Amino acid sequence: MFLSNLPVIPHFLILLLLFTSLFTLSSACSGGNCQLLESCSAANDCAPGLYCGNCPPANKRQPVCTRGQVNIPTSIISGLPFNKYTWLVTHNAFSNVNAPQLPGVQRITFYNQEDTVTNQLRNGVRGLMLDMYDFEDDVWLCHSLQGHCYNITAFGPAIDTLREVEVFLTQNPTEIVTIIIEDYVHSPKGLTRLFANAGLEKYWYPVSKMPKKGEDWPTVNDLVQQNHRLLVFTSDASKEEAEGIAYQWRYMVENEPGDPGVKQGSCPNRKESKKLGSKGASLFLMNYFPTYPVEDEACKENSSPLADMVGTCYKSAGSRMPNFVAVNFYMRSDGPGVFDILDRMNGQTLCGCSTVTACQPGSRAGVCKNIPAPITGSAATPTFSGSFSGSVQLSGFAPPTSYPNTILICSFLILLMLLLLWL
């Protein structure tokens, strides 16, 4: 009865609708051709530097190609002091939700990342926050319960992660990595032995050369030429004299980590740190992660709220751009995400442009390229190929079938049914 009341559809309209549907189906991007924010259904639909994901907490359920790599700023503007750049940092970089269980370790804890440290570095992360503890007669990476490491919070020997860093620095001789240690290692010379056994001493930037009164750091070119491409900081002040490891808050200011650091409109300094506007430290670490990490919420956190907080902290620090931005689940966003925010931060600082990809080497500040859209997968990205082993791509966030393709196929079938009924 219902079907008999359908309006009569002219032949030409049906043919037009069928043609449109078929054309749209055939022209949908795939096979690595999909660009930023274009719809996707599988990981390999997206161009290099992108992955397929979505962000339901931001009411963006449609899977789209999402940025997954940093534009390394030194590949665009080189030769400036290290403290003029902004670098991506992973909070608790070792705390990988996909990390395998180790024999004798019954891990029951929270996680902050979804990727290996090797892939983090390949994707442009240049700072690693690592929590180190005495455990099992060795130095381990671990979450803390009252300053101690336990089976339920242990991730693995720290040397395994540091060897990943050593391999990366050896394979990429122009890259600089910063390690920030939350330090609970009390064994004498424990960290000194650890870094020596990992083969990282040859890259170590000596604490004796670090600027201690807020002066500029050496240029990135100088650090590379001298092979001083590893900067290490500790939260234990005694380690600077005892082991030659820089005490973090002599060299950088920092806002509060955890929930106070994500409260919009406020950017209080950490109690161990000098005031954010202090001229006595050359580096500025901006923490942006909640006290308790939630994977599904990270895509929203790492998008416009992060951009807003950068503006807040910039003002709180006396118009000073953060040098390090530390986040959880760095890959997750509503599209451009952390990577686009870093581009904008570096663009403003390095050349006075809206994004670092608009910078023109050798030109005065404010002389910018015309960049009509965010640049992804371009020559400005790292020369090595990044990848992602986490769960963002399809499991949970991006369903195995694409919403647009499903809708188009259903529309085509409905139109075909209508045509048959009308005939």
C-alpha positions as semicolon CSV with decimal commas, in nm:
position;residue;x (nm);y (nm);z (nm)
1;M;0,000;0,000;0,000
2;F;0,281;0,233;0,095
3;L;0,472;0,162;-0,228
4;S;0,165;0,231;-0,440
5;N;0,155;0,586;-0,303
6;L;0,506;0,670;-0,412
7;P;0,526;0,968;-0,649
8;V;0,603;0,901;-1,015
9;I;0,972;0,964;-1,083
10;P;1,065;1,085;-1,433
11;H;1,300;0,858;-1,630
12;F;1,565;1,126;-1,675
13;L;1,581;1,196;-1,298
14;I;1,634;0,831;-1,214
15;L;1,905;0,799;-1,476
16;L;2,072;1,114;-1,345
17;L;2,068;0,983;-0,987
18;L;2,203;0,645;-1,096
19;F;2,480;0,809;-1,297
20;T;2,572;1,037;-1,006
21;S;2,587;0,747;-0,761
22;L;2,797;0,534;-0,995
23;F;3,032;0,824;-1,064
24;T;3,075;0,899;-0,694
25;L;3,143;0,533;-0,618
26;S;3,403;0,508;-0,891
27;S;3,572;0,838;-0,800
28;A;3,608;0,774;-0,423
29;C;3,975;0,797;-0,329
30;S;4,164;0,487;-0,220
31;G;4,496;0,312;-0,259
32;G;4,704;0,583;-0,091
33;N;4,547;0,875;-0,283
34;C;4,324;1,015;-0,006
35;Q;4,442;1,350;0,130
36;L;4,399;1,518;0,467
37;L;4,036;1,509;0,592
38;E;3,912;1,307;0,293
39;S;3,695;1,006;0,376
40;C;3,871;0,671;0,408
41;S;3,785;0,313;0,490
42;A;4,124;0,149;0,542
43;A;4,473;0,243;0,655
44;N;4,618;0,217;0,305
45;D;4,360;0,458;0,159
46;C;4,552;0,759;0,289
47;A;4,859;0,931;0,144
48;P;5,200;0,905;0,318
49;G;5,208;1,074;0,656
50;L;4,834;1,016;0,712
51;Y;4,628;0,739;0,872
52;C;4,257;0,658;0,874
53;G;4,080;0,758;1,196
54;N;3,795;0,957;1,346
55;C;3,697;1,137;1,667
56;P;3,353;1,056;1,813
57;P;3,410;1,271;2,128
58;A;3,431;1,573;1,895
59;N;3,120;1,452;1,705
60;K;3,338;1,350;1,411
61;R;3,245;0,987;1,354
62;Q;3,321;0,972;0,984
63;P;3,665;0,814;0,929
64;V;3,896;1,057;0,750
65;C;4,263;1,075;0,664
66;T;4,432;1,217;0,973
67;R;4,783;1,357;1,015
68;G;5,031;1,119;1,169
69;Q;5,371;1,280;1,112
70;V;5,557;1,595;1,206
71;N;5,703;1,841;0,957
72;I;6,055;1,851;1,102
73;P;6,118;2,228;1,139
74;T;6,495;2,202;1,091
75;S;6,437;2,052;0,745
76;I;6,276;2,385;0,649
77;I;6,460;2,646;0,857
78;S;6,798;2,533;0,988
79;G;7,084;2,703;1,166
80;L;6,893;2,869;1,452
81;P;6,957;2,808;1,823
82;F;6,799;2,489;1,955
83;N;6,574;2,688;2,189
84;K;6,403;2,866;1,898
85;Y;6,225;2,551;1,783
86;T;5,921;2,362;1,914
87;W;5,941;1,983;1,942
88;L;5,682;1,712;2,002
89;V;5,725;1,516;2,327
90;T;5,546;1,195;2,425
91;H;5,444;1,179;2,791
92;N;5,544;0,840;2,936
93;A;5,673;0,739;2,592
94;F;5,739;0,383;2,716
95;S;5,380;0,329;2,833
96;N;5,256;0,157;2,518
97;V;4,914;-0,006;2,539
98;N;5,033;-0,260;2,283
99;A;5,355;-0,349;2,469
100;P;5,390;-0,726;2,516
101;Q;5,373;-0,871;2,864
102;L;5,712;-0,979;2,999
103;P;5,782;-1,302;3,190
104;G;5,726;-1,252;3,561
105;V;5,551;-0,917;3,512
106;Q;5,175;-0,901;3,570
107;R;5,106;-0,553;3,438
108;I;4,785;-0,385;3,556
109;T;4,825;-0,014;3,500
110;F;4,731;0,278;3,277
111;Y;4,880;0,364;2,939
112;N;4,977;0,689;2,768
113;Q;5,078;0,592;2,414
114;E;4,982;0,339;2,147
115;D;5,305;0,309;1,955
116;T;5,663;0,191;1,997
117;V;5,934;0,443;2,076
118;T;6,094;0,362;1,741
119;N;5,777;0,458;1,555
120;Q;5,733;0,767;1,770
121;L;6,076;0,884;1,660
122;R;6,007;0,794;1,297
123;N;5,688;0,999;1,306
124;G;5,872;1,308;1,429
125;V;5,859;1,286;1,809
126;R;6,181;1,443;1,937
127;G;6,132;1,432;2,313
128;L;6,070;1,128;2,534
129;M;5,947;1,145;2,894
130;L;6,072;0,832;3,071
131;D;6,007;0,726;3,432
132;M;6,308;0,527;3,560
133;Y;6,329;0,312;3,874
134;D;6,554;0,061;4,046
135;F;6,382;-0,274;3,986
136;E;6,494;-0,636;3,956
137;D;6,859;-0,531;4,014
138;D;6,841;-0,310;3,706
139;V;6,693;0,021;3,585
140;W;6,337;-0,023;3,455
141;L;6,072;0,194;3,296
142;C;5,771;0,192;3,520
143;H;5,472;0,377;3,658
144;S;5,503;0,473;4,021
145;L;5,325;0,369;4,335
146;Q;5,466;0,589;4,611
147;G;5,800;0,615;4,433
148;H;5,846;0,241;4,384
149;C;5,816;0,010;4,084
150;Y;5,608;-0,307;4,114
151;N;5,521;-0,599;3,889
152;I;5,183;-0,448;3,813
153;T;5,331;-0,115;3,694
154;A;5,656;-0,232;3,528
155;F;5,710;-0,210;3,152
156;G;6,064;-0,334;3,096
157;P;6,436;-0,263;3,132
158;A;6,517;0,095;3,033
159;I;6,813;-0,017;2,824
160;D;6,578;-0,168;2,565
161;T;6,417;0,170;2,498
162;L;6,750;0,355;2,506
163;R;6,887;0,114;2,246
164;E;6,595;0,211;2,022
165;V;6,706;0,574;2,062
166;E;7,066;0,478;1,981
167;V;6,961;0,301;1,661
168;F;6,751;0,601;1,556
169;L;7,031;0,853;1,617
170;T;7,279;0,633;1,430
171;Q;7,048;0,593;1,131
172;N;6,946;0,962;1,125
173;P;7,264;1,170;1,170
174;T;7,092;1,511;1,154
175;E;6,828;1,449;1,421
176;I;6,839;1,563;1,785
177;V;6,652;1,382;2,064
178;T;6,574;1,502;2,418
179;I;6,513;1,262;2,707
180;I;6,343;1,391;3,023
181;I;6,375;1,147;3,314
182;E;6,141;1,127;3,612
183;D;6,421;0,986;3,821
184;Y;6,378;0,728;4,099
185;V;6,712;0,554;4,040
186;H;6,917;0,545;4,361
187;S;7,183;0,292;4,268
188;P;7,524;0,467;4,248
189;K;7,606;0,566;3,889
190;G;7,298;0,371;3,781
191;L;7,207;0,612;3,501
192;T;7,568;0,657;3,391
193;R;7,605;0,281;3,341
194;L;7,266;0,260;3,171
195;F;7,343;0,519;2,904
196;A;7,694;0,382;2,851
197;N;7,564;0,028;2,803
198;A;7,305;0,159;2,556
199;G;7,582;0,315;2,345
200;L;7,450;0,670;2,388
201;E;7,755;0,836;2,544
202;K;7,889;0,927;2,199
203;Y;7,583;1,148;2,138
204;W;7,563;1,306;2,485
205;Y;7,558;1,687;2,506
206;P;7,773;1,772;2,812
207;V;7,602;1,953;3,096
208;S;7,908;2,179;3,124
209;K;7,817;2,334;2,787
210;M;7,449;2,394;2,861
211;P;7,349;2,762;2,901
212;K;7,268;2,818;3,267
213;K;7,149;3,180;3,271
214;G;6,887;3,182;3,000
215;E;7,126;3,234;2,708
216;D;7,059;3,089;2,365
217;W;7,160;2,730;2,307
218;P;7,401;2,632;2,029
219;T;7,246;2,619;1,685
220;V;7,096;2,293;1,570
221;N;7,369;2,282;1,303
222;D;7,641;2,308;1,568
223;L;7,484;2,030;1,775
224;V;7,474;1,807;1,468
225;Q;7,829;1,888;1,356
226;Q;7,967;1,816;1,704
227;N;7,750;1,501;1,728
228;H;7,594;1,637;2,051
229;R;7,252;1,511;1,945
230;L;7,122;1,371;2,275
231;L;7,003;1,605;2,551
232;V;6,926;1,438;2,884
233;F;6,756;1,593;3,186
234;T;6,677;1,444;3,529
235;S;6,435;1,538;3,805
236;D;6,703;1,454;4,068
237;A;6,917;1,760;4,138
238;S;7,198;1,552;4,290
239;K;7,264;1,373;3,961
240;E;7,409;1,684;3,797
241;E;7,716;1,683;4,020
242;A;7,729;1,307;4,078
243;E;7,678;1,188;3,720
244;G;7,688;1,493;3,495
245;I;7,316;1,474;3,410
246;A;7,143;1,811;3,380
247;Y;6,891;1,894;3,652
248;Q;6,580;1,973;3,455
249;W;6,461;2,289;3,629
250;R;6,796;2,466;3,603
251;Y;6,749;2,476;3,228
252;M;6,377;2,485;3,158
253;V;6,054;2,626;3,294
254;E;5,746;2,405;3,299
255;N;5,373;2,433;3,361
256;E;5,181;2,199;3,589
257;P;5,134;1,847;3,452
258;G;4,809;1,652;3,482
259;D;4,466;1,807;3,519
260;P;4,592;2,157;3,614
261;G;4,777;2,166;3,281
262;V;4,465;2,106;3,070
263;K;4,234;2,349;3,249
264;Q;4,139;2,601;2,982
265;G;4,236;2,961;3,045
266;S;4,502;2,875;3,303
267;C;4,871;2,780;3,271
268;P;5,026;2,767;3,621
269;N;5,395;2,688;3,656
270;R;5,505;2,362;3,818
271;K;5,613;2,406;4,179
272;E;5,969;2,281;4,107
273;S;6,001;2,524;3,817
274;K;6,090;2,889;3,796
275;K;5,806;3,116;3,688
276;L;5,707;3,063;3,326
277;G;5,815;3,416;3,240
278;S;6,158;3,374;3,401
279;K;6,454;3,472;3,186
280;G;6,685;3,242;3,383
281;A;6,608;2,931;3,181
282;S;6,627;2,897;2,803
283;L;6,375;2,617;2,749
284;F;5,999;2,594;2,809
285;L;5,822;2,260;2,850
286;M;5,445;2,272;2,808
287;N;5,260;1,975;2,958
288;Y;4,921;1,898;2,806
289;F;4,775;1,571;2,930
290;P;4,517;1,484;3,197
291;T;4,611;1,306;3,519
292;Y;4,433;0,989;3,408
293;P;4,476;0,916;3,035
294;V;4,172;0,808;2,832
295;E;4,247;0,691;2,477
296;D;3,907;0,774;2,330
297;E;3,914;1,132;2,461
298;A;4,266;1,209;2,338
299;C;4,157;1,293;1,983
300;K;3,949;1,582;2,118
301;E;4,217;1,692;2,367
302;N;4,485;1,699;2,095
303;S;4,285;1,927;1,865
304;S;4,143;2,277;1,923
305;P;4,167;2,262;2,307
306;L;4,542;2,208;2,273
307;A;4,570;2,501;2,032
308;D;4,382;2,719;2,282
309;M;4,613;2,611;2,564
310;V;4,921;2,694;2,359
311;G;4,787;3,049;2,334
312;T;4,720;3,061;2,707
313;C;5,067;2,934;2,801
314;Y;5,230;3,164;2,546
315;K;5,075;3,462;2,724
316;S;5,151;3,325;3,073
317;A;5,517;3,291;2,976
318;G;5,540;3,652;2,858
319;S;5,492;3,589;2,484
320;R;5,730;3,296;2,489
321;M;5,660;2,995;2,270
322;P;5,697;2,648;2,432
323;N;5,997;2,451;2,308
324;F;5,845;2,117;2,402
325;V;5,479;2,011;2,389
326;A;5,412;1,690;2,583
327;V;5,096;1,491;2,509
328;N;4,934;1,150;2,554
329;F;4,832;0,937;2,252
330;Y;5,011;1,174;2,015
331;M;4,859;1,020;1,701
332;R;4,497;1,086;1,796
333;S;4,319;1,401;1,678
334;D;4,017;1,523;1,484
335;G;4,229;1,556;1,170
336;P;4,530;1,793;1,164
337;G;4,585;1,768;1,541
338;V;4,913;1,806;1,729
339;F;5,112;1,810;1,407
340;D;4,933;2,111;1,260
341;I;4,959;2,295;1,591
342;L;5,335;2,237;1,595
343;D;5,356;2,367;1,236
344;R;5,182;2,686;1,342
345;M;5,399;2,730;1,651
346;N;5,722;2,686;1,454
347;G;5,594;2,905;1,174
348;Q;5,528;3,194;1,411
349;T;5,864;3,163;1,587
350;L;6,097;3,075;1,300
351;C;5,971;3,302;1,021
352;G;5,662;3,494;1,131
353;C;5,433;3,286;0,908
354;S;5,108;3,110;0,986
355;T;5,273;2,769;0,941
356;V;5,630;2,645;0,914
357;T;5,560;2,510;0,566
358;A;5,510;2,871;0,453
359;C;5,859;2,972;0,569
360;Q;6,108;3,075;0,301
361;P;6,472;3,016;0,399
362;G;6,680;3,331;0,362
363;S;6,380;3,565;0,359
364;R;6,303;3,820;0,624
365;A;6,037;3,745;0,885
366;G;5,684;3,767;0,753
367;V;5,773;3,687;0,392
368;C;5,574;3,369;0,346
369;K;5,476;3,124;0,076
370;N;5,111;3,109;-0,020
371;I;4,998;2,784;0,142
372;P;4,631;2,724;0,054
373;A;4,595;2,412;0,270
374;P;4,791;2,217;0,531
375;I;5,089;2,042;0,375
376;T;5,108;1,669;0,447
377;G;5,319;1,398;0,298
378;S;5,534;1,663;0,130
379;A;5,906;1,710;0,096
380;A;5,896;1,891;0,428
381;T;5,820;1,565;0,613
382;P;6,101;1,337;0,735
383;T;6,283;1,147;0,464
384;F;6,234;0,822;0,655
385;S;5,897;0,649;0,643
386;G;5,692;0,660;0,958
387;S;5,436;0,398;1,051
388;F;5,182;0,332;1,322
389;S;5,130;0,007;1,509
390;G;4,861;0,124;1,747
391;S;4,484;0,080;1,749
392;V;4,374;0,414;1,604
393;Q;4,364;0,309;1,241
394;L;4,072;0,072;1,239
395;S;4,002;-0,091;1,574
396;G;3,749;0,117;1,762
397;F;3,804;0,451;1,590
398;A;3,777;0,377;1,219
399;P;3,535;0,095;1,138
400;P;3,635;-0,171;0,886
401;T;3,387;-0,033;0,632
402;S;3,367;0,329;0,526
403;Y;3,056;0,524;0,612
404;P;3,048;0,715;0,281
405;N;3,096;0,403;0,071
406;T;2,825;0,221;0,266
407;I;2,584;0,511;0,222
408;L;2,654;0,536;-0,150
409;I;2,606;0,164;-0,204
410;C;2,278;0,167;-0,010
411;S;2,161;0,471;-0,206
412;F;2,239;0,297;-0,531
413;L;2,043;-0,015;-0,428
414;I;1,743;0,193;-0,318
415;L;1,742;0,384;-0,644
416;L;1,765;0,059;-0,838
417;M;1,466;-0,081;-0,645
418;L;1,266;0,233;-0,715
419;L;1,348;0,210;-1,083
420;L;1,238;-0,153;-1,099
421;L;0,914;-0,074;-0,916
422;W;0,841;0,221;-1,141
423;L;0,901;0,016;-1,454
